[in-house]
Amino acid sequence: QLYFSEKYTPGFKEWLKGMSDGCKTMGYEISVEEMMLIACFTSEFYERPTGDYPEETKDYLQQFDSKRNPKDNERNFCTSFAVSGKNTADGKAIVAGIGGSAFEAIDKVILMAFPKEGYSYITCSTIGKNHDQLCLNTSGLGWVFTGNYSGPCDWSLMPEPVFHHLCQYSSGIKDVEKYIESLPRCGAFANFTMGDSKGNISGIESNHYHFVTRKPGDLGEPAEYFVITNHFAAPGTEDWNIEINGASYKEWNYPSITRFATADAFLKEYTADKKMDIEHVRMMYSSDDWFDPVSKKWVRNDPGTDA
């Protein structure tokens, strides 16, 4: 990952080196390589590439005891959406997302970064990395990331170094789309929901093998919004969703399909009279109700009761 990072996101290593140096001044020896392992932990956890290490990295890897370690797919529980300014209460675009709980949860802090080059930005920082799967920078770009799946795939660049690049160096939606499409993506790579200060919104659905952009209306949305969860949903991409252990994505990834339908149903209601705002984002994500994608009906839950 250091090899790929130096090739496609060279500034990321400077952040790792800074954290390594900071630890050293406090009496802890943590190498840049170890920092990279920590940074990429989440991607390694849910979809580690299963192929042999690339031939081009052989010389670099000779200095380490590096072995393949195939990892079974883990399920993601991230739901994101974007609404254009034409359909919000204050006329500004909203980009929102929520990440699923992982095997290990680690504390996060809000980071406001003012690098000497590129854009200043705000994100969430955690152990081993200066970013999370979300960001807003001073170019006016905001984005969130949700997981997707490739199945068995070759080694390539994991998303964490790319998060840094999007935070510090990307200046708009088109810039992000061009950059992500050009990268050699690995199995952990996935989806981006984006918006800018002009009120434009756009989405990316991708994995190791495929890449497609999403726009409002592509799935017949009645207003300028769209939803992205943890599967390919864009027109013509259903066959890109993988099987796991013989089960179709509609079976093993039913939670993603359900969350997609639920978020879409909420947004259809909230944007009908342009009342979408941050309070409605909170209402949506904290609701115990869900929309059944098969029956096309709401299931109303009353926590603490049998209903």
mmCIF file of C-alpha atoms in Angstrom:
data_model
loop_
_atom_site.group_PDB
_atom_site.id
_atom_site.type_symbol
_atom_site.label_atom_id
_atom_site.label_comp_id
_atom_site.label_asym_id
_atom_site.label_seq_id
_atom_site.Cartn_x
_atom_site.Cartn_y
_atom_site.Cartn_z
ATOM 1 C CA GLN A 1 0.000 0.000 0.000
ATOM 2 C CA LEU A 2 2.944 2.337 0.563
ATOM 3 C CA TYR A 3 4.077 1.565 -2.960
ATOM 4 C CA PHE A 4 0.687 2.435 -4.448
ATOM 5 C CA SER A 5 0.302 5.450 -2.188
ATOM 6 C CA GLU A 6 3.626 6.925 -3.264
ATOM 7 C CA LYS A 7 2.606 6.414 -6.884
ATOM 8 C CA TYR A 8 -0.929 7.831 -6.751
ATOM 9 C CA THR A 9 -1.282 9.825 -3.497
ATOM 10 C CA PRO A 10 2.265 10.831 -2.495
ATOM 11 C CA GLY A 11 1.156 13.374 0.097
ATOM 12 C CA PHE A 12 -0.434 10.665 2.222
ATOM 13 C CA LYS A 13 2.955 9.332 3.291
ATOM 14 C CA GLU A 14 3.859 12.772 4.675
ATOM 15 C CA TRP A 15 0.926 12.552 7.080
ATOM 16 C CA LEU A 16 1.997 9.066 8.144
ATOM 17 C CA LYS A 17 5.562 10.277 8.661
ATOM 18 C CA GLY A 18 4.300 13.201 10.720
ATOM 19 C CA MET A 19 2.369 10.877 13.012
ATOM 20 C CA SER A 20 5.331 8.536 13.253
ATOM 21 C CA ASP A 21 7.645 11.425 14.179
ATOM 22 C CA GLY A 22 5.119 12.706 16.704
ATOM 23 C CA CYS A 23 4.954 9.319 18.398
ATOM 24 C CA LYS A 24 8.752 9.184 18.518
ATOM 25 C CA THR A 25 8.968 12.504 20.362
ATOM 26 C CA MET A 26 6.637 10.997 22.981
ATOM 27 C CA GLY A 27 8.790 7.883 23.357
ATOM 28 C CA TYR A 28 6.955 5.471 21.067
ATOM 29 C CA GLU A 29 8.634 3.894 18.041
ATOM 30 C CA ILE A 30 5.983 3.384 15.334
ATOM 31 C CA SER A 31 7.244 3.139 11.782
ATOM 32 C CA VAL A 32 5.603 4.572 8.680
ATOM 33 C CA GLU A 33 4.922 0.991 7.547
ATOM 34 C CA GLU A 34 3.105 0.283 10.809
ATOM 35 C CA MET A 35 1.144 3.498 10.418
ATOM 36 C CA MET A 36 0.011 2.328 6.988
ATOM 37 C CA LEU A 37 -1.151 -0.968 8.454
ATOM 38 C CA ILE A 38 -3.247 0.916 11.014
ATOM 39 C CA ALA A 39 -4.622 3.309 8.380
ATOM 40 C CA CYS A 40 -5.746 0.463 6.114
ATOM 41 C CA PHE A 41 -7.127 -1.713 8.910
ATOM 42 C CA THR A 42 -10.767 -1.126 8.041
ATOM 43 C CA SER A 43 -10.304 -2.028 4.370
ATOM 44 C CA GLU A 44 -8.238 -5.080 5.267
ATOM 45 C CA PHE A 45 -10.951 -6.142 7.667
ATOM 46 C CA TYR A 46 -13.876 -6.270 5.288
ATOM 47 C CA GLU A 47 -12.301 -7.058 1.919
ATOM 48 C CA ARG A 48 -8.637 -7.923 1.769
ATOM 49 C CA PRO A 49 -7.443 -8.638 -1.788
ATOM 50 C CA THR A 50 -6.849 -12.343 -2.343
ATOM 51 C CA GLY A 51 -4.477 -12.372 -5.310
ATOM 52 C CA ASP A 52 -0.694 -12.493 -5.314
ATOM 53 C CA TYR A 53 1.188 -9.293 -4.590
ATOM 54 C CA PRO A 54 1.848 -7.345 -7.826
ATOM 55 C CA GLU A 55 5.112 -8.103 -9.592
ATOM 56 C CA GLU A 56 5.993 -4.407 -9.558
ATOM 57 C CA THR A 57 6.047 -4.363 -5.742
ATOM 58 C CA LYS A 58 8.267 -7.433 -5.322
ATOM 59 C CA ASP A 59 11.486 -5.513 -4.663
ATOM 60 C CA TYR A 60 9.813 -3.335 -2.069
ATOM 61 C CA LEU A 61 8.191 -6.283 -0.268
ATOM 62 C CA GLN A 62 11.411 -8.277 0.015
ATOM 63 C CA GLN A 63 12.347 -6.267 3.099
ATOM 64 C CA PHE A 64 9.235 -7.500 4.940
ATOM 65 C CA ASP A 65 7.791 -10.852 5.919
ATOM 66 C CA SER A 66 4.778 -10.374 3.633
ATOM 67 C CA LYS A 67 2.307 -13.174 3.040
ATOM 68 C CA ARG A 68 -1.090 -13.457 1.458
ATOM 69 C CA ASN A 69 -3.957 -13.782 3.892
ATOM 70 C CA PRO A 70 -7.287 -14.286 2.084
ATOM 71 C CA LYS A 71 -10.184 -12.717 3.976
ATOM 72 C CA ASP A 72 -13.857 -13.519 3.698
ATOM 73 C CA ASN A 73 -16.196 -10.669 2.799
ATOM 74 C CA GLU A 74 -17.680 -8.758 5.706
ATOM 75 C CA ARG A 75 -20.990 -6.942 5.446
ATOM 76 C CA ASN A 76 -21.116 -3.142 5.444
ATOM 77 C CA PHE A 77 -23.895 -1.000 6.869
ATOM 78 C CA CYS A 78 -23.345 2.455 5.392
ATOM 79 C CA THR A 79 -26.119 4.622 3.992
ATOM 80 C CA SER A 80 -25.474 7.907 2.192
ATOM 81 C CA PHE A 81 -27.482 10.366 0.145
ATOM 82 C CA ALA A 82 -27.295 13.778 -1.500
ATOM 83 C CA VAL A 83 -29.994 16.398 -2.106
ATOM 84 C CA SER A 84 -29.470 19.371 -4.404
ATOM 85 C CA GLY A 85 -30.104 22.928 -3.259
ATOM 86 C CA LYS A 86 -33.259 23.032 -5.378
ATOM 87 C CA ASN A 87 -34.907 20.623 -2.953
ATOM 88 C CA THR A 88 -33.698 21.765 0.474
ATOM 89 C CA ALA A 89 -35.165 24.244 2.929
ATOM 90 C CA ASP A 90 -32.266 26.737 2.655
ATOM 91 C CA GLY A 91 -31.330 26.175 -0.990
ATOM 92 C CA LYS A 92 -27.994 24.526 -0.199
ATOM 93 C CA ALA A 93 -26.999 20.983 -1.129
ATOM 94 C CA ILE A 94 -26.904 18.333 1.587
ATOM 95 C CA VAL A 95 -24.489 15.397 1.514
ATOM 96 C CA ALA A 96 -24.892 12.946 4.396
ATOM 97 C CA GLY A 97 -23.796 9.462 5.346
ATOM 98 C CA ILE A 98 -23.602 7.086 8.250
ATOM 99 C CA GLY A 99 -21.041 4.317 8.676
ATOM 100 C CA GLY A 100 -21.823 0.864 10.003
ATOM 101 C CA SER A 101 -20.363 -0.567 13.177
ATOM 102 C CA ALA A 102 -17.172 -2.561 12.657
ATOM 103 C CA PHE A 103 -15.616 -5.452 14.556
ATOM 104 C CA GLU A 104 -13.570 -2.896 16.452
ATOM 105 C CA ALA A 105 -14.747 0.655 17.115
ATOM 106 C CA ILE A 106 -12.129 3.346 17.717
ATOM 107 C CA ASP A 107 -12.512 6.894 18.943
ATOM 108 C CA LYS A 108 -12.632 9.754 16.482
ATOM 109 C CA VAL A 109 -12.055 13.470 16.778
ATOM 110 C CA ILE A 110 -12.987 16.320 14.470
ATOM 111 C CA LEU A 111 -9.914 17.521 12.578
ATOM 112 C CA MET A 112 -9.589 20.911 10.915
ATOM 113 C CA ALA A 113 -6.464 20.781 8.736
ATOM 114 C CA PHE A 114 -4.599 23.747 7.249
ATOM 115 C CA PRO A 115 -1.907 22.196 5.010
ATOM 116 C CA LYS A 116 0.714 24.373 3.325
ATOM 117 C CA GLU A 117 -0.434 23.156 -0.089
ATOM 118 C CA GLY A 118 -3.818 22.189 -1.421
ATOM 119 C CA TYR A 119 -7.095 22.930 0.361
ATOM 120 C CA SER A 120 -7.867 23.248 4.043
ATOM 121 C CA TYR A 121 -10.469 20.746 5.139
ATOM 122 C CA ILE A 122 -12.528 19.319 7.974
ATOM 123 C CA THR A 123 -12.894 15.575 8.570
ATOM 124 C CA CYS A 124 -12.759 13.024 11.381
ATOM 125 C CA SER A 125 -9.355 11.820 12.501
ATOM 126 C CA THR A 126 -8.680 8.587 14.314
ATOM 127 C CA ILE A 127 -5.802 6.360 15.382
ATOM 128 C CA GLY A 128 -3.322 6.038 12.542
ATOM 129 C CA LYS A 129 -4.973 8.314 9.996
ATOM 130 C CA ASN A 130 -5.829 11.955 9.516
ATOM 131 C CA HIS A 131 -9.209 11.336 7.888
ATOM 132 C CA ASP A 132 -12.373 9.301 7.909
ATOM 133 C CA GLN A 133 -14.748 8.357 5.091
ATOM 134 C CA LEU A 134 -16.058 11.926 4.820
ATOM 135 C CA CYS A 135 -14.742 15.433 4.220
ATOM 136 C CA LEU A 136 -15.544 19.039 3.409
ATOM 137 C CA ASN A 137 -12.785 21.229 1.963
ATOM 138 C CA THR A 138 -12.379 24.903 1.103
ATOM 139 C CA SER A 139 -12.957 24.320 -2.608
ATOM 140 C CA GLY A 140 -16.573 23.704 -1.627
ATOM 141 C CA LEU A 141 -16.378 19.929 -2.139
ATOM 142 C CA GLY A 142 -18.095 17.618 0.334
ATOM 143 C CA TRP A 143 -18.194 13.824 0.109
ATOM 144 C CA VAL A 144 -18.930 10.622 2.004
ATOM 145 C CA PHE A 145 -17.903 7.048 1.242
ATOM 146 C CA THR A 146 -19.814 3.760 1.543
ATOM 147 C CA GLY A 147 -18.536 0.225 1.055
ATOM 148 C CA ASN A 148 -19.154 -2.057 -1.926
ATOM 149 C CA TYR A 149 -17.815 -5.474 -2.925
ATOM 150 C CA SER A 150 -15.612 -6.939 -5.632
ATOM 151 C CA GLY A 151 -15.285 -10.533 -4.570
ATOM 152 C CA PRO A 152 -11.828 -12.115 -5.061
ATOM 153 C CA CYS A 153 -9.578 -9.524 -6.636
ATOM 154 C CA ASP A 154 -5.996 -8.450 -7.153
ATOM 155 C CA TRP A 155 -3.999 -6.100 -4.985
ATOM 156 C CA SER A 156 -4.209 -2.419 -5.743
ATOM 157 C CA LEU A 157 -4.774 0.923 -4.023
ATOM 158 C CA MET A 158 -7.054 0.835 -0.990
ATOM 159 C CA PRO A 159 -9.368 3.809 -0.325
ATOM 160 C CA GLU A 160 -7.692 5.303 2.754
ATOM 161 C CA PRO A 161 -4.839 7.071 0.913
ATOM 162 C CA VAL A 162 -7.396 8.259 -1.622
ATOM 163 C CA PHE A 163 -9.499 9.795 1.163
ATOM 164 C CA HIS A 164 -6.539 12.025 1.955
ATOM 165 C CA HIS A 165 -6.138 13.071 -1.676
ATOM 166 C CA LEU A 166 -9.819 13.973 -1.989
ATOM 167 C CA CYS A 167 -9.618 16.000 1.232
ATOM 168 C CA GLN A 168 -6.528 18.010 0.389
ATOM 169 C CA TYR A 169 -6.261 18.171 -3.390
ATOM 170 C CA SER A 170 -9.652 17.673 -5.080
ATOM 171 C CA SER A 171 -11.447 20.813 -6.211
ATOM 172 C CA GLY A 172 -14.839 19.590 -7.369
ATOM 173 C CA ILE A 173 -17.091 16.737 -8.404
ATOM 174 C CA LYS A 174 -15.619 16.312 -11.895
ATOM 175 C CA ASP A 175 -12.129 16.274 -10.412
ATOM 176 C CA VAL A 176 -13.107 13.425 -8.076
ATOM 177 C CA GLU A 177 -14.824 11.424 -10.820
ATOM 178 C CA LYS A 178 -11.809 11.677 -13.126
ATOM 179 C CA TYR A 179 -9.370 10.778 -10.349
ATOM 180 C CA ILE A 180 -11.266 7.750 -9.002
ATOM 181 C CA GLU A 181 -11.899 6.334 -12.469
ATOM 182 C CA SER A 182 -8.194 6.524 -13.311
ATOM 183 C CA LEU A 183 -7.018 4.638 -10.213
ATOM 184 C CA PRO A 184 -6.203 0.921 -10.011
ATOM 185 C CA ARG A 185 -8.859 0.079 -7.407
ATOM 186 C CA CYS A 186 -8.809 -2.968 -5.123
ATOM 187 C CA GLY A 187 -11.623 -4.958 -3.562
ATOM 188 C CA ALA A 188 -12.114 -2.512 -0.729
ATOM 189 C CA PHE A 189 -12.860 0.335 -3.099
ATOM 190 C CA ALA A 190 -16.435 1.486 -3.384
ATOM 191 C CA ASN A 191 -18.923 4.349 -3.558
ATOM 192 C CA PHE A 192 -18.769 8.130 -3.170
ATOM 193 C CA THR A 193 -21.623 10.592 -2.641
ATOM 194 C CA MET A 194 -20.607 14.178 -3.445
ATOM 195 C CA GLY A 195 -21.855 17.744 -3.475
ATOM 196 C CA ASP A 196 -20.353 21.196 -4.009
ATOM 197 C CA SER A 197 -20.925 24.786 -2.921
ATOM 198 C CA LYS A 198 -22.859 25.477 -6.138
ATOM 199 C CA GLY A 199 -25.497 22.950 -5.136
ATOM 200 C CA ASN A 200 -24.449 20.241 -7.605
ATOM 201 C CA ILE A 201 -24.586 16.609 -6.489
ATOM 202 C CA SER A 202 -23.223 13.411 -8.013
ATOM 203 C CA GLY A 203 -22.386 9.844 -7.030
ATOM 204 C CA ILE A 204 -19.896 7.128 -7.900
ATOM 205 C CA GLU A 205 -20.520 3.383 -7.650
ATOM 206 C CA SER A 206 -17.368 1.339 -8.127
ATOM 207 C CA ASN A 207 -15.300 -1.642 -7.112
ATOM 208 C CA HIS A 208 -12.177 -3.373 -8.434
ATOM 209 C CA TYR A 209 -13.799 -4.197 -11.773
ATOM 210 C CA HIS A 210 -16.437 -1.541 -12.477
ATOM 211 C CA PHE A 211 -17.051 2.208 -12.339
ATOM 212 C CA VAL A 212 -20.206 4.231 -12.980
ATOM 213 C CA THR A 213 -21.518 7.666 -12.004
ATOM 214 C CA ARG A 214 -24.985 8.322 -10.598
ATOM 215 C CA LYS A 215 -27.118 11.441 -11.027
ATOM 216 C CA PRO A 216 -30.518 12.444 -9.623
ATOM 217 C CA GLY A 217 -33.264 10.957 -11.757
ATOM 218 C CA ASP A 218 -31.252 7.975 -12.994
ATOM 219 C CA LEU A 219 -33.581 5.709 -11.028
ATOM 220 C CA GLY A 220 -36.667 7.792 -11.548
ATOM 221 C CA GLU A 221 -36.277 9.925 -8.424
ATOM 222 C CA PRO A 222 -39.044 12.571 -8.442
ATOM 223 C CA ALA A 223 -36.695 15.291 -7.149
ATOM 224 C CA GLU A 224 -32.959 16.099 -7.344
ATOM 225 C CA TYR A 225 -31.664 13.573 -4.818
ATOM 226 C CA PHE A 226 -30.178 10.100 -4.847
ATOM 227 C CA VAL A 227 -29.245 7.365 -2.377
ATOM 228 C CA ILE A 228 -26.158 5.135 -2.261
ATOM 229 C CA THR A 229 -25.692 2.196 0.116
ATOM 230 C CA ASN A 230 -23.540 -0.949 -0.338
ATOM 231 C CA HIS A 231 -24.385 -2.325 -3.763
ATOM 232 C CA PHE A 232 -24.559 -1.292 -7.407
ATOM 233 C CA ALA A 233 -27.903 0.388 -8.038
ATOM 234 C CA ALA A 234 -27.335 2.479 -11.184
ATOM 235 C CA PRO A 235 -29.253 1.442 -14.313
ATOM 236 C CA GLY A 236 -27.680 -1.536 -16.046
ATOM 237 C CA THR A 237 -25.388 -2.486 -13.134
ATOM 238 C CA GLU A 238 -27.384 -5.188 -11.342
ATOM 239 C CA ASP A 239 -25.190 -7.953 -12.771
ATOM 240 C CA TRP A 240 -22.139 -6.265 -11.217
ATOM 241 C CA ASN A 241 -23.353 -7.200 -7.734
ATOM 242 C CA ILE A 242 -21.473 -10.304 -6.677
ATOM 243 C CA GLU A 243 -22.572 -13.630 -5.263
ATOM 244 C CA ILE A 244 -21.099 -14.857 -1.969
ATOM 245 C CA ASN A 245 -21.003 -18.573 -1.228
ATOM 246 C CA GLY A 246 -23.606 -19.191 -3.918
ATOM 247 C CA ALA A 247 -26.050 -16.599 -2.570
ATOM 248 C CA SER A 248 -27.122 -13.725 -4.814
ATOM 249 C CA TYR A 249 -26.638 -10.169 -3.584
ATOM 250 C CA LYS A 250 -30.425 -9.894 -3.140
ATOM 251 C CA GLU A 251 -30.107 -12.609 -0.478
ATOM 252 C CA TRP A 252 -26.905 -11.855 1.406
ATOM 253 C CA ASN A 253 -27.038 -8.072 0.876
ATOM 254 C CA TYR A 254 -30.747 -7.637 1.590
ATOM 255 C CA PRO A 255 -29.943 -5.076 4.369
ATOM 256 C CA SER A 256 -28.320 -2.778 1.798
ATOM 257 C CA ILE A 257 -31.310 -3.048 -0.523
ATOM 258 C CA THR A 258 -33.673 -2.332 2.385
ATOM 259 C CA ARG A 259 -31.707 0.675 3.640
ATOM 260 C CA PHE A 260 -31.612 2.005 0.073
ATOM 261 C CA ALA A 261 -35.397 1.722 -0.248
ATOM 262 C CA THR A 262 -35.940 3.276 3.187
ATOM 263 C CA ALA A 263 -33.705 6.288 2.562
ATOM 264 C CA ASP A 264 -35.297 6.798 -0.850
ATOM 265 C CA ALA A 265 -38.793 6.730 0.677
ATOM 266 C CA PHE A 266 -37.825 9.300 3.322
ATOM 267 C CA LEU A 267 -36.264 11.619 0.735
ATOM 268 C CA LYS A 268 -39.218 11.309 -1.594
ATOM 269 C CA GLU A 269 -41.370 12.655 1.259
ATOM 270 C CA TYR A 270 -38.930 15.292 2.555
ATOM 271 C CA THR A 271 -38.170 16.809 -0.848
ATOM 272 C CA ALA A 272 -41.800 16.964 -1.989
ATOM 273 C CA ASP A 273 -42.271 20.356 -0.327
ATOM 274 C CA LYS A 274 -38.563 21.314 -0.003
ATOM 275 C CA LYS A 275 -38.423 20.812 3.753
ATOM 276 C CA MET A 276 -35.173 18.797 3.730
ATOM 277 C CA ASP A 277 -32.734 20.193 6.310
ATOM 278 C CA ILE A 278 -30.280 18.943 8.945
ATOM 279 C CA GLU A 279 -33.094 18.233 11.403
ATOM 280 C CA HIS A 280 -34.741 15.953 8.855
ATOM 281 C CA VAL A 281 -31.385 14.216 8.303
ATOM 282 C CA ARG A 282 -31.360 13.430 12.039
ATOM 283 C CA MET A 283 -34.981 12.284 11.956
ATOM 284 C CA MET A 284 -34.269 10.018 9.007
ATOM 285 C CA TYR A 285 -31.163 8.350 10.444
ATOM 286 C CA SER A 286 -32.649 7.889 13.939
ATOM 287 C CA SER A 287 -35.990 6.475 12.791
ATOM 288 C CA ASP A 288 -36.977 2.922 13.737
ATOM 289 C CA ASP A 289 -39.269 2.610 10.713
ATOM 290 C CA TRP A 290 -38.195 0.984 7.471
ATOM 291 C CA PHE A 291 -39.559 0.614 3.972
ATOM 292 C CA ASP A 292 -40.025 -2.923 2.651
ATOM 293 C CA PRO A 293 -38.534 -3.028 -0.887
ATOM 294 C CA VAL A 294 -40.671 -6.068 -1.789
ATOM 295 C CA SER A 295 -44.127 -5.078 -0.530
ATOM 296 C CA LYS A 296 -43.419 -1.364 -1.164
ATOM 297 C CA LYS A 297 -44.935 -0.566 2.239
ATOM 298 C CA TRP A 298 -43.681 1.075 5.427
ATOM 299 C CA VAL A 299 -43.014 -1.088 8.473
ATOM 300 C CA ARG A 300 -43.652 1.022 11.574
ATOM 301 C CA ASN A 301 -41.762 0.021 14.708
ATOM 302 C CA ASP A 302 -42.360 1.071 18.299
ATOM 303 C CA PRO A 303 -39.143 0.458 20.304
ATOM 304 C CA GLY A 304 -39.740 -1.192 23.665
ATOM 305 C CA THR A 305 -42.891 -2.954 22.529
ATOM 306 C CA ASP A 306 -43.697 -5.969 20.373
ATOM 307 C CA ALA A 307 -44.773 -3.706 17.516
#
